[in-house]
PDB file of C-alpha atoms in Angstrom:
ATOM      1  CA  MET B  72       0.198   0.003   0.188  1.00 42.00           C
ATOM      2  CA  HIS B  73       1.382   3.294  -1.068  1.00 41.00           C
ATOM      3  CA  GLY B  74       1.297   6.606   0.690  1.00 45.00           C
ATOM      4  CA  ASP B  75       0.438   7.475   4.184  1.00 43.00           C
ATOM      5  CA  VAL B  76      -3.242   6.296   4.533  1.00 42.00           C
ATOM      6  CA  ALA B  77      -3.479   8.386   7.522  1.00 43.00           C
ATOM      7  CA  ASP B  78      -7.370   8.924   7.499  1.00 41.00           C
ATOM      8  CA  ASP B  79      -7.939   5.314   7.508  1.00 54.00           C
ATOM      9  CA  SER B  80      -5.468   4.396  10.455  1.00 57.00           C
ATOM     10  CA  SER B  81      -4.740   7.908  12.607  1.00 66.00           C
ATOM     11  CA  TRP B  82      -5.270  11.258  13.425  1.00 67.00           C
ATOM     12  CA  ALA B  83      -2.808  14.248  13.503  1.00 68.00           C
ATOM     13  CA  LEU B  84      -1.713  15.535  16.515  1.00 67.00           C
ATOM     14  CA  ASP B  85      -1.144  18.950  17.280  1.00 60.00           C
ATOM     15  CA  PRO B  86       2.468  19.726  18.337  1.00 58.00           C
ATOM     16  CA  GLU B  87       0.961  22.067  20.882  1.00 57.00           C
ATOM     17  CA  ASP B  88      -1.486  19.397  22.353  1.00 62.00           C
ATOM     18  CA  ASP B  89      -1.175  18.404  25.811  1.00 64.00           C
ATOM     19  CA  ALA B  90      -2.252  14.984  25.287  1.00 68.00           C
ATOM     20  CA  GLN B  91       1.171  14.600  23.437  1.00 75.00           C
ATOM     21  CA  PRO B  92       3.210  12.691  26.136  1.00 80.00           C
ATOM     22  CA  SER B  93       0.197  10.324  25.965  1.00 82.00           C
ATOM     23  CA  VAL B  94       0.640   9.603  22.545  1.00 85.00           C
ATOM     24  CA  GLU B  95       4.362   9.646  22.385  1.00 89.00           C
ATOM     25  CA  MET B  96       4.183   7.099  25.216  1.00 91.00           C
ATOM     26  CA  VAL B  97       1.600   4.435  23.022  1.00 92.00           C
ATOM     27  CA  GLY B  98       4.117   4.895  20.407  1.00 93.00           C
ATOM     28  CA  ARG B  99       6.880   4.124  22.180  1.00 94.00           C
ATOM     29  CA  GLN B 100       5.014   0.811  23.319  1.00 95.00           C
ATOM     30  CA  LEU B 101       4.282   0.079  19.881  1.00 96.00           C
ATOM     31  CA  LYS B 102       8.009   0.615  19.032  1.00 95.00           C
ATOM     32  CA  LEU B 103       9.151  -1.777  21.718  1.00 95.00           C
ATOM     33  CA  TRP B 104       6.770  -4.568  20.711  1.00 96.00           C
ATOM     34  CA  ARG B 105       7.904  -4.451  17.177  1.00 95.00           C
ATOM     35  CA  THR B 106      11.341  -4.423  17.800  1.00 95.00           C
ATOM     36  CA  ALA B 107      10.821  -7.210  20.427  1.00 95.00           C
ATOM     37  CA  ALA B 108       9.094  -9.582  17.731  1.00 95.00           C
ATOM     38  CA  GLY B 109      12.307  -8.737  15.326  1.00 95.00           C
ATOM     39  CA  LEU B 110      10.358  -7.010  12.707  1.00 96.00           C
ATOM     40  CA  ARG B 111      11.919  -3.758  10.650  1.00 95.00           C
ATOM     41  CA  ALA B 112       9.448  -1.381  10.160  1.00 95.00           C
ATOM     42  CA  ALA B 113       9.022  -1.745   6.586  1.00 95.00           C
ATOM     43  CA  ASP B 114       8.014  -5.741   7.309  1.00 95.00           C
ATOM     44  CA  PHE B 115       5.495  -4.635  10.189  1.00 96.00           C
ATOM     45  CA  ALA B 116       4.151  -2.028   7.692  1.00 94.00           C
ATOM     46  CA  LYS B 117       3.240  -4.886   5.094  1.00 94.00           C
ATOM     47  CA  LEU B 118       1.975  -6.952   7.843  1.00 95.00           C
ATOM     48  CA  MET B 119      -0.233  -4.000   9.159  1.00 94.00           C
ATOM     49  CA  GLY B 120      -1.045  -3.000   5.228  1.00 92.00           C
ATOM     50  CA  TYR B 121      -0.065   0.571   5.793  1.00 91.00           C
ATOM     51  CA  SER B 122       3.089   2.464   4.689  1.00 91.00           C
ATOM     52  CA  GLU B 123       6.557   2.527   6.593  1.00 92.00           C
ATOM     53  CA  GLY B 124       6.329   6.162   6.736  1.00 92.00           C
ATOM     54  CA  LEU B 125       3.046   6.024   8.877  1.00 91.00           C
ATOM     55  CA  ILE B 126       4.528   3.346  11.193  1.00 94.00           C
ATOM     56  CA  TYR B 127       7.301   5.835  12.128  1.00 93.00           C
ATOM     57  CA  LYS B 128       5.089   8.621  12.537  1.00 91.00           C
ATOM     58  CA  ILE B 129       2.685   6.590  15.252  1.00 93.00           C
ATOM     59  CA  GLU B 130       5.939   5.469  16.752  1.00 94.00           C
ATOM     60  CA  GLN B 131       6.983   8.751  17.099  1.00 91.00           C
ATOM     61  CA  GLY B 132       3.959  10.202  18.476  1.00 86.00           C
ATOM     62  CA  VAL B 133       3.627  12.419  15.767  1.00 84.00           C
ATOM     63  CA  ARG B 134      -0.124  10.812  15.032  1.00 87.00           C
ATOM     64  CA  ILE B 135      -2.478   9.162  17.128  1.00 84.00           C
ATOM     65  CA  PRO B 136      -3.345   5.368  15.907  1.00 88.00           C
ATOM     66  CA  ARG B 137      -6.826   4.599  16.108  1.00 84.00           C
ATOM     67  CA  PRO B 138      -8.471   1.906  18.055  1.00 83.00           C
ATOM     68  CA  GLU B 139      -8.353  -0.511  14.857  1.00 88.00           C
ATOM     69  CA  TYR B 140      -4.640   0.219  14.539  1.00 91.00           C
ATOM     70  CA  LEU B 141      -4.086  -0.719  18.098  1.00 93.00           C
ATOM     71  CA  ALA B 142      -6.139  -4.022  17.388  1.00 93.00           C
ATOM     72  CA  LYS B 143      -4.609  -4.966  14.412  1.00 94.00           C
ATOM     73  CA  ALA B 144      -1.165  -4.342  16.070  1.00 95.00           C
ATOM     74  CA  ASP B 145      -1.966  -6.284  19.166  1.00 95.00           C
ATOM     75  CA  ARG B 146      -2.760  -9.519  17.120  1.00 94.00           C
ATOM     76  CA  ILE B 147       0.152  -9.063  14.900  1.00 96.00           C
ATOM     77  CA  LEU B 148       2.775  -8.789  17.565  1.00 96.00           C
ATOM     78  CA  ASN B 149       0.626 -11.198  19.935  1.00 94.00           C
ATOM     79  CA  ALA B 150       0.794  -8.521  22.714  1.00 95.00           C
ATOM     80  CA  GLY B 151      -2.159 -10.178  24.333  1.00 94.00           C
ATOM     81  CA  GLY B 152      -4.699  -7.872  24.617  1.00 93.00           C
ATOM     82  CA  LYS B 153      -1.583  -4.788  26.082  1.00 92.00           C
ATOM     83  CA  LEU B 154      -1.767  -2.611  22.986  1.00 93.00           C
ATOM     84  CA  VAL B 155      -5.517  -3.172  22.541  1.00 90.00           C
ATOM     85  CA  GLY B 156      -5.642  -1.646  26.294  1.00 89.00           C
ATOM     86  CA  MET B 157      -3.743   1.572  25.786  1.00 88.00           C
ATOM     87  CA  ARG B 158      -6.846   2.758  23.831  1.00 83.00           C
ATOM     88  CA  GLY B 159      -7.872   4.966  26.800  1.00 76.00           C
ATOM     89  CA  ASP B 160      -4.604   6.625  26.590  1.00 73.00           C
ATOM     90  CA  VAL B 161      -5.209   7.772  23.412  1.00 76.00           C
ATOM     91  CA  GLU B 162      -8.718   8.025  22.705  1.00 70.00           C
ATOM     92  CA  GLN B 163      -9.304  11.612  23.823  1.00 66.00           C
ATOM     93  CA  ALA B 164      -6.514  12.857  22.429  1.00 69.00           C
ATOM     94  CA  ARG B 165      -8.596  11.990  19.080  1.00 67.00           C
ATOM     95  CA  TYR B 166     -10.735  15.123  19.767  1.00 66.00           C
ATOM     96  CA  PRO B 167      -9.325  18.740  19.175  1.00 64.00           C
ATOM     97  CA  LYS B 168      -8.458  20.038  22.319  1.00 68.00           C
ATOM     98  CA  ARG B 169     -11.165  22.664  23.017  1.00 67.00           C
ATOM     99  CA  VAL B 170     -13.551  19.737  22.805  1.00 68.00           C
ATOM    100  CA  ARG B 171     -11.846  17.484  25.197  1.00 71.00           C
ATOM    101  CA  ASP B 172     -12.222  20.473  27.609  1.00 74.00           C
ATOM    102  CA  LEU B 173     -15.637  20.979  26.683  1.00 80.00           C
ATOM    103  CA  LYS B 174     -16.644  17.345  27.202  1.00 81.00           C
ATOM    104  CA  ARG B 175     -14.465  17.370  30.299  1.00 82.00           C
ATOM    105  CA  TRP B 176     -16.887  19.835  31.870  1.00 87.00           C
ATOM    106  CA  GLU B 177     -19.835  18.586  30.297  1.00 90.00           C
ATOM    107  CA  ASP B 178     -19.209  15.246  31.847  1.00 90.00           C
ATOM    108  CA  ASP B 179     -18.635  16.655  35.499  1.00 93.00           C
ATOM    109  CA  ALA B 180     -21.758  19.239  35.196  1.00 95.00           C
ATOM    110  CA  VAL B 181     -24.931  18.686  37.360  1.00 97.00           C
ATOM    111  CA  GLU B 182     -26.633  21.163  35.415  1.00 98.00           C
ATOM    112  CA  LEU B 183     -26.149  22.760  31.560  1.00 97.00           C
ATOM    113  CA  GLY B 184     -27.760  25.798  29.986  1.00 97.00           C
ATOM    114  CA  SER B 185     -27.128  26.267  26.495  1.00 97.00           C
ATOM    115  CA  TYR B 186     -28.615  29.279  24.107  1.00 97.00           C
ATOM    116  CA  GLU B 187     -27.846  29.012  20.225  1.00 95.00           C
ATOM    117  CA  ASN B 188     -28.799  31.930  17.915  1.00 92.00           C
ATOM    118  CA  HIS B 189     -27.601  30.067  14.685  1.00 91.00           C
ATOM    119  CA  ASN B 190     -26.978  26.558  14.667  1.00 95.00           C
ATOM    120  CA  LEU B 191     -28.574  23.427  16.792  1.00 97.00           C
ATOM    121  CA  SER B 192     -26.290  22.755  19.779  1.00 97.00           C
ATOM    122  CA  GLY B 193     -24.117  20.106  18.755  1.00 95.00           C
ATOM    123  CA  LEU B 194     -25.532  18.392  21.734  1.00 97.00           C
ATOM    124  CA  LEU B 195     -29.016  17.649  19.872  1.00 98.00           C
ATOM    125  CA  GLN B 196     -27.395  17.467  16.542  1.00 98.00           C
ATOM    126  CA  THR B 197     -27.861  14.074  14.875  1.00 98.00           C
ATOM    127  CA  SER B 198     -24.770  12.700  12.845  1.00 97.00           C
ATOM    128  CA  GLU B 199     -26.599  13.290   9.225  1.00 98.00           C
ATOM    129  CA  HIS B 200     -27.262  16.815  10.551  1.00 98.00           C
ATOM    130  CA  MET B 201     -23.616  17.493  11.678  1.00 97.00           C
ATOM    131  CA  ARG B 202     -22.109  15.968   8.834  1.00 96.00           C
ATOM    132  CA  ALA B 203     -23.978  18.142   6.205  1.00 97.00           C
ATOM    133  CA  LEU B 204     -22.649  21.153   8.573  1.00 96.00           C
ATOM    134  CA  TYR B 205     -19.244  19.955   8.308  1.00 95.00           C
ATOM    135  CA  GLU B 206     -19.116  19.556   4.514  1.00 96.00           C
ATOM    136  CA  MET B 207     -20.765  23.071   3.560  1.00 95.00           C
ATOM    137  CA  HIS B 208     -18.075  24.511   5.643  1.00 94.00           C
ATOM    138  CA  ARG B 209     -15.725  27.152   3.766  1.00 94.00           C
ATOM    139  CA  PRO B 210     -13.219  27.233   3.280  1.00 94.00           C
ATOM    140  CA  ALA B 211     -13.491  23.027   2.951  1.00 95.00           C
ATOM    141  CA  TYR B 212     -12.599  20.945   5.702  1.00 91.00           C
ATOM    142  CA  SER B 213     -10.336  17.846   5.031  1.00 88.00           C
ATOM    143  CA  LYS B 214     -11.980  14.388   6.116  1.00 86.00           C
ATOM    144  CA  GLU B 215      -9.716  13.951   8.634  1.00 80.00           C
ATOM    145  CA  GLU B 216     -10.859  17.407  10.050  1.00 84.00           C
ATOM    146  CA  MET B 217     -14.232  16.150   9.401  1.00 89.00           C
ATOM    147  CA  ASP B 218     -13.829  12.876  11.267  1.00 85.00           C
ATOM    148  CA  ARG B 219     -12.461  14.394  14.581  1.00 80.00           C
ATOM    149  CA  GLY B 220     -14.878  17.029  14.585  1.00 86.00           C
ATOM    150  CA  MET B 221     -17.964  14.495  14.294  1.00 90.00           C
ATOM    151  CA  ALA B 222     -16.163  12.086  16.747  1.00 85.00           C
ATOM    152  CA  GLY B 223     -15.789  14.624  19.255  1.00 84.00           C
ATOM    153  CA  ARG B 224     -19.208  16.266  18.994  1.00 90.00           C
ATOM    154  CA  LEU B 225     -20.750  13.006  19.171  1.00 91.00           C
ATOM    155  CA  ALA B 226     -18.803  11.769  22.217  1.00 87.00           C
ATOM    156  CA  ARG B 227     -19.985  14.948  23.945  1.00 91.00           C
ATOM    157  CA  GLN B 228     -23.632  13.265  23.528  1.00 95.00           C
ATOM    158  CA  SER B 229     -23.122  11.099  25.889  1.00 93.00           C
ATOM    159  CA  ILE B 230     -24.163  13.137  28.743  1.00 95.00           C
ATOM    160  CA  PHE B 231     -27.513  11.984  27.955  1.00 96.00           C
ATOM    161  CA  ASP B 232     -26.564   8.540  29.408  1.00 94.00           C
ATOM    162  CA  ARG B 233     -25.073   9.728  32.338  1.00 93.00           C
ATOM    163  CA  ALA B 234     -26.529   8.713  36.132  1.00 93.00           C
ATOM    164  CA  PRO B 235     -27.641  10.458  37.965  1.00 93.00           C
ATOM    165  CA  ALA B 236     -28.657  12.710  34.713  1.00 96.00           C
ATOM    166  CA  PRO B 237     -27.669  15.982  34.805  1.00 97.00           C
ATOM    167  CA  ALA B 238     -30.185  18.916  33.964  1.00 98.00           C
ATOM    168  CA  LEU B 239     -29.999  20.263  30.719  1.00 98.00           C
ATOM    169  CA  THR B 240     -31.905  23.157  29.401  1.00 98.00           C
ATOM    170  CA  PHE B 241     -31.382  24.220  25.402  1.00 98.00           C
ATOM    171  CA  VAL B 242     -33.079  27.478  23.991  1.00 98.00           C
ATOM    172  CA  GLN B 243     -32.854  27.489  20.236  1.00 98.00           C
ATOM    173  CA  GLU B 244     -33.770  30.212  17.671  1.00 98.00           C
ATOM    174  CA  GLU B 245     -36.954  29.792  15.410  1.00 98.00           C
ATOM    175  CA  VAL B 246     -34.301  29.423  12.680  1.00 97.00           C
ATOM    176  CA  SER B 247     -32.349  26.512  13.517  1.00 97.00           C
ATOM    177  CA  ILE B 248     -35.351  24.689  13.924  1.00 98.00           C
ATOM    178  CA  LEU B 249     -36.675  25.604  10.532  1.00 98.00           C
ATOM    179  CA  ARG B 250     -33.787  25.709   8.197  1.00 97.00           C
ATOM    180  CA  PRO B 251     -33.431  22.246   6.457  1.00 97.00           C
ATOM    181  CA  ILE B 252     -29.985  21.449   6.742  1.00 97.00           C
ATOM    182  CA  GLY B 253     -28.928  18.343   4.638  1.00 97.00           C
ATOM    183  CA  GLY B 254     -32.429  18.580   2.690  1.00 97.00           C
ATOM    184  CA  ARG B 255     -35.698  17.174   3.737  1.00 97.00           C
ATOM    185  CA  MET B 256     -34.992  13.415   4.793  1.00 98.00           C
ATOM    186  CA  VAL B 257     -32.227  14.779   7.235  1.00 98.00           C
ATOM    187  CA  HIS B 258     -34.451  17.655   8.293  1.00 98.00           C
ATOM    188  CA  ARG B 259     -37.024  15.407   9.565  1.00 98.00           C
ATOM    189  CA  ARG B 260     -34.622  12.908  11.311  1.00 98.00           C
ATOM    190  CA  GLN B 261     -33.214  16.026  13.139  1.00 98.00           C
ATOM    191  CA  LEU B 262     -36.749  17.120  13.981  1.00 98.00           C
ATOM    192  CA  GLU B 263     -37.410  13.954  15.134  1.00 98.00           C
ATOM    193  CA  ARG B 264     -34.559  13.546  17.476  1.00 98.00           C
ATOM    194  CA  LEU B 265     -35.316  17.238  19.191  1.00 98.00           C
ATOM    195  CA  LEU B 266     -38.847  15.831  19.862  1.00 98.00           C
ATOM    196  CA  GLU B 267     -37.213  12.585  21.467  1.00 98.00           C
ATOM    197  CA  VAL B 268     -34.704  14.226  23.632  1.00 98.00           C
ATOM    198  CA  GLY B 269     -37.520  16.775  24.624  1.00 97.00           C
ATOM    199  CA  GLN B 270     -39.551  14.104  25.994  1.00 96.00           C
ATOM    200  CA  LEU B 271     -36.558  12.946  28.500  1.00 97.00           C
ATOM    201  CA  ARG B 272     -37.262  14.023  32.286  1.00 96.00           C
ATOM    202  CA  ASN B 273     -33.810  16.007  32.658  1.00 98.00           C
ATOM    203  CA  VAL B 274     -34.048  17.724  29.455  1.00 98.00           C
ATOM    204  CA  GLU B 275     -36.081  21.048  28.344  1.00 98.00           C
ATOM    205  CA  ILE B 276     -36.078  22.439  25.085  1.00 98.00           C
ATOM    206  CA  GLN B 277     -37.164  26.153  24.395  1.00 98.00           C
ATOM    207  CA  VAL B 278     -37.614  28.030  21.200  1.00 98.00           C
ATOM    208  CA  MET B 279     -36.988  31.567  20.835  1.00 98.00           C
ATOM    209  CA  PRO B 280     -39.394  33.028  18.162  1.00 98.00           C
ATOM    210  CA  THR B 281     -38.174  35.486  15.316  1.00 97.00           C
ATOM    211  CA  ASP B 282     -40.912  37.917  15.899  1.00 95.00           C
ATOM    212  CA  ARG B 283     -39.911  38.845  19.370  1.00 95.00           C
ATOM    213  CA  ASP B 284     -39.279  42.318  19.717  1.00 95.00           C
ATOM    214  CA  ASP B 285     -37.379  41.943  23.329  1.00 95.00           C
ATOM    215  CA  HIS B 286     -34.769  39.605  23.257  1.00 95.00           C
ATOM    216  CA  ALA B 287     -31.512  39.283  26.028  1.00 94.00           C
ATOM    217  CA  GLY B 288     -29.466  37.063  23.759  1.00 93.00           C
ATOM    218  CA  MET B 289     -28.716  39.523  20.957  1.00 92.00           C
ATOM    219  CA  ASP B 290     -24.883  39.509  22.057  1.00 88.00           C
ATOM    220  CA  GLY B 291     -25.366  35.765  20.654  1.00 90.00           C
ATOM    221  CA  ARG B 292     -24.930  32.124  22.020  1.00 92.00           C
ATOM    222  CA  LEU B 293     -23.984  31.145  25.642  1.00 93.00           C
ATOM    223  CA  GLN B 294     -23.394  28.568  27.568  1.00 94.00           C
ATOM    224  CA  LEU B 295     -23.559  27.439  31.410  1.00 96.00           C
ATOM    225  CA  LEU B 296     -22.403  24.931  33.264  1.00 95.00           C
ATOM    226  CA  LYS B 297     -23.055  24.093  36.900  1.00 96.00           C
ATOM    227  CA  PHE B 298     -21.231  21.460  39.288  1.00 96.00           C
ATOM    228  CA  ALA B 299     -21.675  19.941  42.310  1.00 95.00           C
ATOM    229  CA  ASP B 300     -19.194  22.044  44.649  1.00 95.00           C
ATOM    230  CA  GLY B 301     -21.311  25.162  43.463  1.00 94.00           C
ATOM    231  CA  SER B 302     -18.554  26.165  40.755  1.00 94.00           C
ATOM    232  CA  VAL B 303     -20.124  27.602  37.467  1.00 94.00           C
ATOM    233  CA  VAL B 304     -18.218  28.052  34.438  1.00 92.00           C
ATOM    234  CA  GLY B 305     -19.853  30.395  31.499  1.00 91.00           C
ATOM    235  CA  HIS B 306     -19.317  30.968  27.772  1.00 85.00           C
ATOM    236  CA  SER B 307     -20.372  33.919  25.933  1.00 82.00           C
ATOM    237  CA  LEU B 308     -18.208  34.175  22.599  1.00 71.00           C
ATOM    238  CA  ASP B 309     -19.301  37.437  21.665  1.00 72.00           C
ATOM    239  CA  ALA B 310     -19.222  39.132  24.927  1.00 71.00           C
ATOM    240  CA  PHE B 311     -16.256  37.386  26.748  1.00 75.00           C
ATOM    241  CA  GLY B 312     -14.365  35.842  24.004  1.00 71.00           C
ATOM    242  CA  PRO B 313     -13.446  32.416  22.902  1.00 68.00           C
ATOM    243  CA  ARG B 314     -12.548  31.699  26.564  1.00 76.00           C
ATOM    244  CA  PRO B 315     -14.685  30.297  28.991  1.00 82.00           C
ATOM    245  CA  VAL B 316     -15.359  32.343  32.443  1.00 88.00           C
ATOM    246  CA  SER B 317     -15.477  31.647  35.798  1.00 89.00           C
ATOM    247  CA  ASP B 318     -15.052  34.875  37.414  1.00 92.00           C
ATOM    248  CA  PRO B 319     -18.218  35.544  39.634  1.00 91.00           C
ATOM    249  CA  LYS B 320     -19.078  38.876  38.122  1.00 91.00           C
ATOM    250  CA  LEU B 321     -19.139  37.700  34.699  1.00 91.00           C
ATOM    251  CA  ILE B 322     -21.283  34.675  35.443  1.00 93.00           C
ATOM    252  CA  ARG B 323     -23.886  36.639  36.933  1.00 93.00           C
ATOM    253  CA  ILE B 324     -24.086  38.124  33.569  1.00 92.00           C
ATOM    254  CA  VAL B 325     -24.412  35.215  31.976  1.00 93.00           C
ATOM    255  CA  GLU B 326     -26.723  33.661  34.475  1.00 95.00           C
ATOM    256  CA  LEU B 327     -29.016  36.792  34.289  1.00 95.00           C
ATOM    257  CA  ARG B 328     -28.882  36.741  30.164  1.00 94.00           C
ATOM    258  CA  TYR B 329     -29.798  33.093  30.266  1.00 96.00           C
ATOM    259  CA  GLY B 330     -32.676  33.485  32.790  1.00 97.00           C
ATOM    260  CA  ILE B 331     -34.012  36.060  30.717  1.00 97.00           C
ATOM    261  CA  ILE B 332     -33.943  34.628  27.278  1.00 97.00           C
ATOM    262  CA  ARG B 333     -35.461  31.103  29.027  1.00 98.00           C
ATOM    263  CA  SER B 334     -38.278  33.722  29.616  1.00 98.00           C
ATOM    264  CA  GLN B 335     -38.781  35.152  26.746  1.00 98.00           C
ATOM    265  CA  ALA B 336     -38.855  31.908  24.431  1.00 98.00           C
ATOM    266  CA  LEU B 337     -41.751  29.676  24.383  1.00 98.00           C
ATOM    267  CA  THR B 338     -42.324  27.213  27.043  1.00 98.00           C
ATOM    268  CA  PRO B 339     -40.975  23.590  26.864  1.00 98.00           C
ATOM    269  CA  ARG B 340     -44.210  22.380  26.167  1.00 98.00           C
ATOM    270  CA  GLU B 341     -45.212  25.294  23.640  1.00 98.00           C
ATOM    271  CA  SER B 342     -41.729  24.273  21.943  1.00 98.00           C
ATOM    272  CA  LEU B 343     -42.292  20.796  21.434  1.00 98.00           C
ATOM    273  CA  ALA B 344     -45.442  21.413  20.271  1.00 98.00           C
ATOM    274  CA  PHE B 345     -44.117  24.001  17.514  1.00 98.00           C
ATOM    275  CA  ILE B 346     -41.538  21.481  16.452  1.00 98.00           C
ATOM    276  CA  GLU B 347     -44.313  18.764  15.905  1.00 98.00           C
ATOM    277  CA  LYS B 348     -45.956  21.173  13.723  1.00 98.00           C
ATOM    278  CA  VAL B 349     -42.813  21.520  11.807  1.00 98.00           C
ATOM    279  CA  LEU B 350     -42.318  18.267  11.592  1.00 98.00           C
ATOM    280  CA  GLU B 351     -45.755  17.774  10.258  1.00 97.00           C
ATOM    281  CA  GLU B 352     -45.291  20.576   7.517  1.00 97.00           C
ATOM    282  CA  THR B 353     -41.994  19.322   6.278  1.00 92.00           C
TER     283      THR B 353
END
């Protein structure tokens, strides 16, 4: 096989990423097992079905091996599950750092509040809707960028499976419900997903009508995450920049805005009825 079939076997790693030590450790272990088996990189590459260059990049910690790469290497090197067992060391590194940070907070949050003024929250998107969004991005994403972005966003949706379940509230602008991202059938499945999630006892979805003449969310999307120890992290891109904030003064602003936004939106019951009506007409 010629060339680095990177999209099929590994992900690129940003050299500034704080996950690099874990990826390098896994790479060293792969090299130790290969050399212990008496295999040159070229011979191992043939057995694996990948290029020699890619073998070196993974062993040097430049690229992140996918689970299927580790599984195949484990079988070929007779590692008895030791290489497969390192999946956890690289699993988080496969997602962009900002997504890992967000997922870590979401995994620990007891309450999450989200207001989106343009797109559906990533936690609510179906994989088809998600892919359509990535495919329409300009400049175009590479296949690898799309795969990593989608994998990270889908991993975040494990928040719906947590026990005990966190309290989740979402406010969506009407346009994010109406716009047929991906075409009619993708749109229908996305609406069905919203209705399904909206029925969960720990989830409330609200729609902000476009005709509201008073709107506390005009500064853009925001998110609030509350934790069991009483701490709070807020994010409001247009108001405070790309970094989440925890300063009590800034948190009060985010909480105030989100509370007013929720009061101005349709109630959860009215919102589900609105989504059902859009589904019927789609």
